[in-house]
């Protein structure tokens, strides 16, 4: 059973556009939601994270929107750049089990 | 470099051979995780340690897999009698318990190819 469902699987955006990746979860015990960025052949790198007591967090061009009642959260990349082309993973963590559950990833391609 | 370090980065082995991967976490981190990632998929949890204690093992971790963290610092992941289905990237991550302990930091991964 997949704990975190991520969509879309792949995304093509023009340079300067907005990239939006969505995730949904079921377990209300999750209390921390990070996003990771992964380039080919590299390990995932933490991009931005949010706790469920806030509805939005912004860091530079990256914003997480969090909807606790819908059990959904999304990553918005403003002014997308070719250098943003990577695979993005959402994740959810519960301190009850000290484990992170990852989505299946979204491969983003930003065209120049 | 003070990040999570993994070795080797790439390993090609014949089916049936044993392989061992090493992970050196960020020095002050007391939690260490092993994940497995296959192409097009997100990381899957294998096991984690708090200090030297292995607190949980996934059902994905068959009896051919064993992980240790003998002194609460570096960790090793051994796969015995490798099978082609073991081909994947093995990721190590670490974190520190506490207010910011939810954040885990990954290493670059160890790619395993079983031929």
PDB file of C-alpha atoms in Angstrom:
ATOM      1  CA  UNK A   1       0.000   0.000   0.000  1.00  0.00           C
ATOM      2  CA  UNK A   2       1.525   3.257  -1.138  1.00  0.00           C
ATOM      3  CA  UNK A   3       1.445   5.725   1.726  1.00  0.00           C
ATOM      4  CA  UNK A   4       2.088   8.792  -0.429  1.00  0.00           C
ATOM      5  CA  UNK A   5       0.691   9.193  -3.932  1.00  0.00           C
ATOM      6  CA  UNK A   6       2.427  11.608  -6.259  1.00  0.00           C
ATOM      7  CA  UNK A   7       1.412  13.080  -9.598  1.00  0.00           C
ATOM      8  CA  UNK A   8       2.143  13.666 -12.372  1.00  0.00           C
ATOM      9  CA  UNK A   9       4.753  11.082 -13.214  1.00  0.00           C
ATOM     10  CA  UNK A  10       6.407  13.494 -15.651  1.00  0.00           C
ATOM     11  CA  UNK A  11       6.066  17.164 -16.411  1.00  0.00           C
ATOM     12  CA  UNK A  12       7.297  19.397 -19.211  1.00  0.00           C
ATOM     13  CA  UNK A  13       7.337  23.140 -18.581  1.00  0.00           C
ATOM     14  CA  UNK A  14       8.675  26.036 -20.590  1.00  0.00           C
ATOM     15  CA  UNK A  15      11.378  28.203 -19.082  1.00  0.00           C
ATOM     16  CA  UNK A  16       9.788  30.856 -16.925  1.00  0.00           C
ATOM     17  CA  UNK A  17       6.634  28.839 -16.342  1.00  0.00           C
ATOM     18  CA  UNK A  18       5.228  27.392 -13.130  1.00  0.00           C
ATOM     19  CA  UNK A  19       5.795  23.727 -12.306  1.00  0.00           C
ATOM     20  CA  UNK A  20       3.236  22.118 -10.008  1.00  0.00           C
ATOM     21  CA  UNK A  21       3.613  18.673  -8.453  1.00  0.00           C
ATOM     22  CA  UNK A  22       0.963  17.172  -6.223  1.00  0.00           C
ATOM     23  CA  UNK A  23       0.983  14.632  -3.423  1.00  0.00           C
ATOM     24  CA  UNK A  24      -1.720  13.032  -1.331  1.00  0.00           C
ATOM     25  CA  UNK A  25      -1.593  10.931   1.812  1.00  0.00           C
ATOM     26  CA  UNK A  26      -3.978   8.997   4.006  1.00  0.00           C
ATOM     27  CA  UNK A  27      -2.291   8.576   7.356  1.00  0.00           C
ATOM     28  CA  UNK A  28      -3.154  11.501   9.617  1.00  0.00           C
ATOM     29  CA  UNK A  29      -0.207  10.574  11.838  1.00  0.00           C
ATOM     30  CA  UNK A  30       2.155  12.163   9.330  1.00  0.00           C
ATOM     31  CA  UNK A  31       3.571  15.339  10.809  1.00  0.00           C
ATOM     32  CA  UNK A  32       6.339  16.478   8.492  1.00  0.00           C
ATOM     33  CA  UNK A  33       6.325  16.767   4.709  1.00  0.00           C
ATOM     34  CA  UNK A  34       9.597  17.356   2.855  1.00  0.00           C
ATOM     35  CA  UNK A  35      10.316  17.602  -0.839  1.00  0.00           C
ATOM     36  CA  UNK A  36      13.506  16.225  -2.310  1.00  0.00           C
ATOM     37  CA  UNK A  37      15.220  17.006  -5.609  1.00  0.00           C
ATOM     38  CA  UNK A  38      17.275  14.331  -7.313  1.00  0.00           C
ATOM     39  CA  UNK A  39      19.578  14.669 -10.292  1.00  0.00           C
ATOM     40  CA  UNK A  40      20.579  11.578 -12.306  1.00  0.00           C
ATOM     41  CA  UNK A  41      23.148   9.470 -10.504  1.00  0.00           C
ATOM     42  CA  UNK A  42      22.879  11.492  -7.301  1.00  0.00           C
ATOM     43  CA  UNK A  43      21.147  11.013  -3.996  1.00  0.00           C
ATOM     44  CA  UNK A  44      18.004  13.007  -3.157  1.00  0.00           C
ATOM     45  CA  UNK A  45      18.686  16.456  -1.705  1.00  0.00           C
ATOM     46  CA  UNK A  46      16.278  18.204   0.653  1.00  0.00           C
ATOM     47  CA  UNK A  47      14.607  21.113  -1.105  1.00  0.00           C
ATOM     48  CA  UNK A  48      11.920  22.438   1.225  1.00  0.00           C
ATOM     49  CA  UNK A  49       9.692  21.037   3.967  1.00  0.00           C
ATOM     50  CA  UNK A  50       6.513  21.918   5.823  1.00  0.00           C
ATOM     51  CA  UNK A  51       4.715  20.924   9.015  1.00  0.00           C
ATOM     52  CA  UNK A  52       0.920  20.525   9.059  1.00  0.00           C
ATOM     53  CA  UNK A  53       0.339  23.542  11.289  1.00  0.00           C
ATOM     54  CA  UNK A  54       0.980  25.923   8.371  1.00  0.00           C
ATOM     55  CA  UNK A  55      -0.719  26.107   4.988  1.00  0.00           C
ATOM     56  CA  UNK A  56       2.134  27.479   2.941  1.00  0.00           C
ATOM     57  CA  UNK A  57       5.893  27.788   3.042  1.00  0.00           C
ATOM     58  CA  UNK A  58       7.997  29.661   0.546  1.00  0.00           C
ATOM     59  CA  UNK A  59      11.728  29.544  -0.033  1.00  0.00           C
ATOM     60  CA  UNK A  60      12.908  31.501  -3.032  1.00  0.00           C
ATOM     61  CA  UNK A  61      11.182  30.163  -6.131  1.00  0.00           C
ATOM     62  CA  UNK A  62       9.889  27.073  -4.307  1.00  0.00           C
ATOM     63  CA  UNK A  63       6.579  27.019  -2.432  1.00  0.00           C
ATOM     64  CA  UNK A  64       4.781  24.207  -0.628  1.00  0.00           C
ATOM     65  CA  UNK A  65       1.015  24.500  -0.317  1.00  0.00           C
ATOM     66  CA  UNK A  66      -0.537  22.274   2.329  1.00  0.00           C
ATOM     67  CA  UNK A  67      -4.204  21.346   2.682  1.00  0.00           C
ATOM     68  CA  UNK A  68      -4.632  19.413   5.905  1.00  0.00           C
ATOM     69  CA  UNK A  69      -8.339  18.699   5.500  1.00  0.00           C
ATOM     70  CA  UNK A  70      -7.829  17.287   2.014  1.00  0.00           C
ATOM     71  CA  UNK A  71      -4.617  15.526   3.053  1.00  0.00           C
ATOM     72  CA  UNK A  72      -2.828  16.972   0.067  1.00  0.00           C
ATOM     73  CA  UNK A  73       0.263  19.042  -0.472  1.00  0.00           C
ATOM     74  CA  UNK A  74       1.954  20.421  -3.531  1.00  0.00           C
ATOM     75  CA  UNK A  75       5.221  21.904  -4.707  1.00  0.00           C
ATOM     76  CA  UNK A  76       5.180  24.988  -6.890  1.00  0.00           C
ATOM     77  CA  UNK A  77       8.304  26.048  -8.735  1.00  0.00           C
ATOM     78  CA  UNK A  78       7.960  29.608  -9.968  1.00  0.00           C
ATOM     79  CA  UNK A  79       9.951  30.927 -12.930  1.00  0.00           C
ATOM     80  CA  UNK A  80      11.113  27.394 -13.744  1.00  0.00           C
ATOM     81  CA  UNK A  81      14.630  27.142 -15.154  1.00  0.00           C
ATOM     82  CA  UNK A  82      16.368  24.427 -17.196  1.00  0.00           C
ATOM     83  CA  UNK A  83      18.576  23.810 -14.164  1.00  0.00           C
ATOM     84  CA  UNK A  84      15.457  22.735 -12.265  1.00  0.00           C
ATOM     85  CA  UNK A  85      15.159  19.709 -14.562  1.00  0.00           C
ATOM     86  CA  UNK A  86      15.361  16.795 -12.145  1.00  0.00           C
ATOM     87  CA  UNK A  87      13.168  14.247 -10.417  1.00  0.00           C
ATOM     88  CA  UNK A  88      11.192  15.528  -7.442  1.00  0.00           C
ATOM     89  CA  UNK A  89       9.969  13.358  -4.603  1.00  0.00           C
ATOM     90  CA  UNK A  90       7.487  14.258  -1.936  1.00  0.00           C
ATOM     91  CA  UNK A  91       7.720  12.473   1.375  1.00  0.00           C
ATOM     92  CA  UNK A  92       5.821  12.150   4.614  1.00  0.00           C
ATOM     93  CA  UNK A  93       7.177  11.419   8.067  1.00  0.00           C
ATOM     94  CA  UNK A  94       5.628  10.263  11.296  1.00  0.00           C
ATOM     95  CA  UNK A  95       7.503  10.481  14.566  1.00  0.00           C
ATOM     96  CA  UNK A  96       5.434   7.485  15.694  1.00  0.00           C
ATOM     97  CA  UNK A  97       7.488   5.229  13.459  1.00  0.00           C
ATOM     98  CA  UNK A  98      10.508   7.441  12.699  1.00  0.00           C
ATOM     99  CA  UNK A  99      10.144   6.627   9.010  1.00  0.00           C
ATOM    100  CA  UNK A 100       9.852   8.566   5.824  1.00  0.00           C
ATOM    101  CA  UNK A 101       7.522   7.408   3.079  1.00  0.00           C
ATOM    102  CA  UNK A 102       8.285   8.638  -0.399  1.00  0.00           C
ATOM    103  CA  UNK A 103       6.129   9.292  -3.419  1.00  0.00           C
ATOM    104  CA  UNK A 104       7.024   7.656  -6.707  1.00  0.00           C
ATOM    105  CA  UNK A 105       8.614  10.816  -8.115  1.00  0.00           C
ATOM    106  CA  UNK A 106       7.960  13.376 -10.835  1.00  0.00           C
ATOM    107  CA  UNK A 107      10.447  13.857 -13.611  1.00  0.00           C
ATOM    108  CA  UNK A 108      10.489  17.551 -14.495  1.00  0.00           C
ATOM    109  CA  UNK A 109      11.877  18.784 -17.793  1.00  0.00           C
ATOM    110  CA  UNK A 110      12.132  22.543 -18.188  1.00  0.00           C
ATOM    111  CA  UNK A 111      12.579  23.462 -21.822  1.00  0.00           C
ATOM    112  CA  UNK A 112      14.684  26.520 -22.678  1.00  0.00           C
TER     113      UNK A 112
ATOM    114  CA  UNK B   1      32.952  17.419   3.072  1.00  0.00           C
ATOM    115  CA  UNK B   2      30.686  16.864   6.056  1.00  0.00           C
ATOM    116  CA  UNK B   3      27.788  15.192   4.265  1.00  0.00           C
ATOM    117  CA  UNK B   4      26.771  11.551   4.219  1.00  0.00           C
ATOM    118  CA  UNK B   5      29.420   9.472   2.507  1.00  0.00           C
ATOM    119  CA  UNK B   6      28.841   6.133   0.796  1.00  0.00           C
ATOM    120  CA  UNK B   7      31.302   3.641  -0.615  1.00  0.00           C
ATOM    121  CA  UNK B   8      31.611   2.220  -3.186  1.00  0.00           C
ATOM    122  CA  UNK B   9      29.602   4.409  -5.487  1.00  0.00           C
ATOM    123  CA  UNK B  10      29.249   1.660  -8.050  1.00  0.00           C
ATOM    124  CA  UNK B  11      29.526  -2.091  -7.783  1.00  0.00           C
ATOM    125  CA  UNK B  12      29.085  -4.715 -10.478  1.00  0.00           C
ATOM    126  CA  UNK B  13      28.949  -8.246  -9.182  1.00  0.00           C
ATOM    127  CA  UNK B  14      28.087 -11.679 -10.432  1.00  0.00           C
ATOM    128  CA  UNK B  15      24.952 -13.367  -9.212  1.00  0.00           C
ATOM    129  CA  UNK B  16      25.624 -15.349  -6.088  1.00  0.00           C
ATOM    130  CA  UNK B  17      28.452 -13.161  -4.836  1.00  0.00           C
ATOM    131  CA  UNK B  18      28.341 -11.167  -1.608  1.00  0.00           C
ATOM    132  CA  UNK B  19      28.637  -7.387  -1.572  1.00  0.00           C
ATOM    133  CA  UNK B  20      29.070  -4.883   1.234  1.00  0.00           C
ATOM    134  CA  UNK B  21      28.332  -1.178   1.222  1.00  0.00           C
ATOM    135  CA  UNK B  22      29.572   1.315   3.756  1.00  0.00           C
ATOM    136  CA  UNK B  23      27.943   4.508   4.952  1.00  0.00           C
ATOM    137  CA  UNK B  24      29.495   7.279   7.020  1.00  0.00           C
ATOM    138  CA  UNK B  25      26.745   9.565   8.328  1.00  0.00           C
ATOM    139  CA  UNK B  26      27.032  13.221   9.244  1.00  0.00           C
ATOM    140  CA  UNK B  27      29.161  13.105  12.356  1.00  0.00           C
ATOM    141  CA  UNK B  28      26.704  14.368  14.963  1.00  0.00           C
ATOM    142  CA  UNK B  29      23.747  12.393  13.630  1.00  0.00           C
ATOM    143  CA  UNK B  30      22.535   9.514  15.761  1.00  0.00           C
ATOM    144  CA  UNK B  31      19.996   8.070  13.327  1.00  0.00           C
ATOM    145  CA  UNK B  32      21.039   6.234  10.189  1.00  0.00           C
ATOM    146  CA  UNK B  33      18.709   4.900   7.507  1.00  0.00           C
ATOM    147  CA  UNK B  34      19.143   2.583   4.555  1.00  0.00           C
ATOM    148  CA  UNK B  35      16.826   2.920   1.579  1.00  0.00           C
ATOM    149  CA  UNK B  36      16.691   1.186  -1.785  1.00  0.00           C
ATOM    150  CA  UNK B  37      15.756   2.942  -4.989  1.00  0.00           C
ATOM    151  CA  UNK B  38      15.082   1.436  -8.398  1.00  0.00           C
ATOM    152  CA  UNK B  39      14.746   3.370 -11.646  1.00  0.00           C
ATOM    153  CA  UNK B  40      11.617   5.468 -11.792  1.00  0.00           C
ATOM    154  CA  UNK B  41      10.693   4.826  -8.178  1.00  0.00           C
ATOM    155  CA  UNK B  42      11.005   6.669  -4.911  1.00  0.00           C
ATOM    156  CA  UNK B  43      13.276   5.431  -2.136  1.00  0.00           C
ATOM    157  CA  UNK B  44      11.953   2.422  -0.212  1.00  0.00           C
ATOM    158  CA  UNK B  45      12.740   2.041   3.459  1.00  0.00           C
ATOM    159  CA  UNK B  46      14.957  -0.907   4.389  1.00  0.00           C
ATOM    160  CA  UNK B  47      16.131  -0.353   7.953  1.00  0.00           C
ATOM    161  CA  UNK B  48      17.226   2.248  10.452  1.00  0.00           C
ATOM    162  CA  UNK B  49      19.495   2.595  13.467  1.00  0.00           C
ATOM    163  CA  UNK B  50      19.454   4.867  16.431  1.00  0.00           C
ATOM    164  CA  UNK B  51      23.036   4.904  17.629  1.00  0.00           C
ATOM    165  CA  UNK B  52      24.117   1.256  17.392  1.00  0.00           C
ATOM    166  CA  UNK B  53      20.651  -0.232  17.836  1.00  0.00           C
ATOM    167  CA  UNK B  54      18.796  -1.451  14.769  1.00  0.00           C
ATOM    168  CA  UNK B  55      15.260  -0.390  15.583  1.00  0.00           C
ATOM    169  CA  UNK B  56      13.348  -1.532  12.532  1.00  0.00           C
ATOM    170  CA  UNK B  57      13.739  -3.683   9.480  1.00  0.00           C
ATOM    171  CA  UNK B  58      11.430  -3.635   6.492  1.00  0.00           C
ATOM    172  CA  UNK B  59       9.894  -6.804   5.160  1.00  0.00           C
ATOM    173  CA  UNK B  60      11.786  -5.895   1.978  1.00  0.00           C
ATOM    174  CA  UNK B  61      14.950  -6.851   3.827  1.00  0.00           C
ATOM    175  CA  UNK B  62      15.223 -10.581   3.230  1.00  0.00           C
ATOM    176  CA  UNK B  63      17.501 -12.782   5.313  1.00  0.00           C
ATOM    177  CA  UNK B  64      20.202 -12.282   2.680  1.00  0.00           C
ATOM    178  CA  UNK B  65      20.486  -8.676   3.795  1.00  0.00           C
ATOM    179  CA  UNK B  66      22.183  -7.630   7.001  1.00  0.00           C
ATOM    180  CA  UNK B  67      23.032  -4.206   8.307  1.00  0.00           C
ATOM    181  CA  UNK B  68      25.217  -3.204  11.200  1.00  0.00           C
ATOM    182  CA  UNK B  69      26.273  -0.069  12.971  1.00  0.00           C
ATOM    183  CA  UNK B  70      28.690  -1.452  15.540  1.00  0.00           C
ATOM    184  CA  UNK B  71      29.883   1.723  17.214  1.00  0.00           C
ATOM    185  CA  UNK B  72      26.998   3.987  16.423  1.00  0.00           C
ATOM    186  CA  UNK B  73      28.977   5.768  13.731  1.00  0.00           C
ATOM    187  CA  UNK B  74      29.437   4.193  10.285  1.00  0.00           C
ATOM    188  CA  UNK B  75      27.166   1.445   9.026  1.00  0.00           C
ATOM    189  CA  UNK B  76      27.528  -1.457   6.629  1.00  0.00           C
ATOM    190  CA  UNK B  77      24.898  -3.145   4.500  1.00  0.00           C
ATOM    191  CA  UNK B  78      25.782  -6.628   3.293  1.00  0.00           C
ATOM    192  CA  UNK B  79      23.911  -8.559   0.655  1.00  0.00           C
ATOM    193  CA  UNK B  80      24.698 -12.251   0.501  1.00  0.00           C
ATOM    194  CA  UNK B  81      24.135 -14.479  -2.523  1.00  0.00           C
ATOM    195  CA  UNK B  82      23.132 -11.556  -4.692  1.00  0.00           C
ATOM    196  CA  UNK B  83      20.295 -11.929  -7.180  1.00  0.00           C
ATOM    197  CA  UNK B  84      19.537  -9.876 -10.264  1.00  0.00           C
ATOM    198  CA  UNK B  85      16.554  -8.398  -8.463  1.00  0.00           C
ATOM    199  CA  UNK B  86      18.945  -6.804  -5.983  1.00  0.00           C
ATOM    200  CA  UNK B  87      20.171  -4.422  -8.687  1.00  0.00           C
ATOM    201  CA  UNK B  88      19.291  -0.964  -7.409  1.00  0.00           C
ATOM    202  CA  UNK B  89      20.749   2.111  -5.796  1.00  0.00           C
ATOM    203  CA  UNK B  90      21.243   1.731  -2.070  1.00  0.00           C
ATOM    204  CA  UNK B  91      20.881   5.025  -0.284  1.00  0.00           C
ATOM    205  CA  UNK B  92      22.064   5.870   3.168  1.00  0.00           C
ATOM    206  CA  UNK B  93      20.659   8.810   5.080  1.00  0.00           C
ATOM    207  CA  UNK B  94      21.185  10.256   8.532  1.00  0.00           C
ATOM    208  CA  UNK B  95      19.436  12.564  10.947  1.00  0.00           C
ATOM    209  CA  UNK B  96      19.717  13.886  14.473  1.00  0.00           C
ATOM    210  CA  UNK B  97      16.876  13.383  16.930  1.00  0.00           C
ATOM    211  CA  UNK B  98      15.505  16.582  18.375  1.00  0.00           C
ATOM    212  CA  UNK B  99      13.539  19.557  17.154  1.00  0.00           C
ATOM    213  CA  UNK B 100      15.082  19.378  13.698  1.00  0.00           C
ATOM    214  CA  UNK B 101      15.421  15.619  13.767  1.00  0.00           C
ATOM    215  CA  UNK B 102      12.779  15.110  11.139  1.00  0.00           C
ATOM    216  CA  UNK B 103      15.168  16.107   8.386  1.00  0.00           C
ATOM    217  CA  UNK B 104      17.177  13.321   6.818  1.00  0.00           C
ATOM    218  CA  UNK B 105      20.140  13.894   4.582  1.00  0.00           C
ATOM    219  CA  UNK B 106      20.993  11.402   1.894  1.00  0.00           C
ATOM    220  CA  UNK B 107      24.319  10.272   0.572  1.00  0.00           C
ATOM    221  CA  UNK B 108      25.068   9.954  -3.124  1.00  0.00           C
ATOM    222  CA  UNK B 109      24.046   6.307  -3.128  1.00  0.00           C
ATOM    223  CA  UNK B 110      25.749   3.052  -4.026  1.00  0.00           C
ATOM    224  CA  UNK B 111      24.712   1.590  -7.341  1.00  0.00           C
ATOM    225  CA  UNK B 112      24.592  -2.191  -7.464  1.00  0.00           C
ATOM    226  CA  UNK B 113      24.406  -4.114 -10.715  1.00  0.00           C
ATOM    227  CA  UNK B 114      24.088  -7.880 -10.472  1.00  0.00           C
ATOM    228  CA  UNK B 115      24.932  -9.688 -13.707  1.00  0.00           C
TER     229      UNK B 115
END
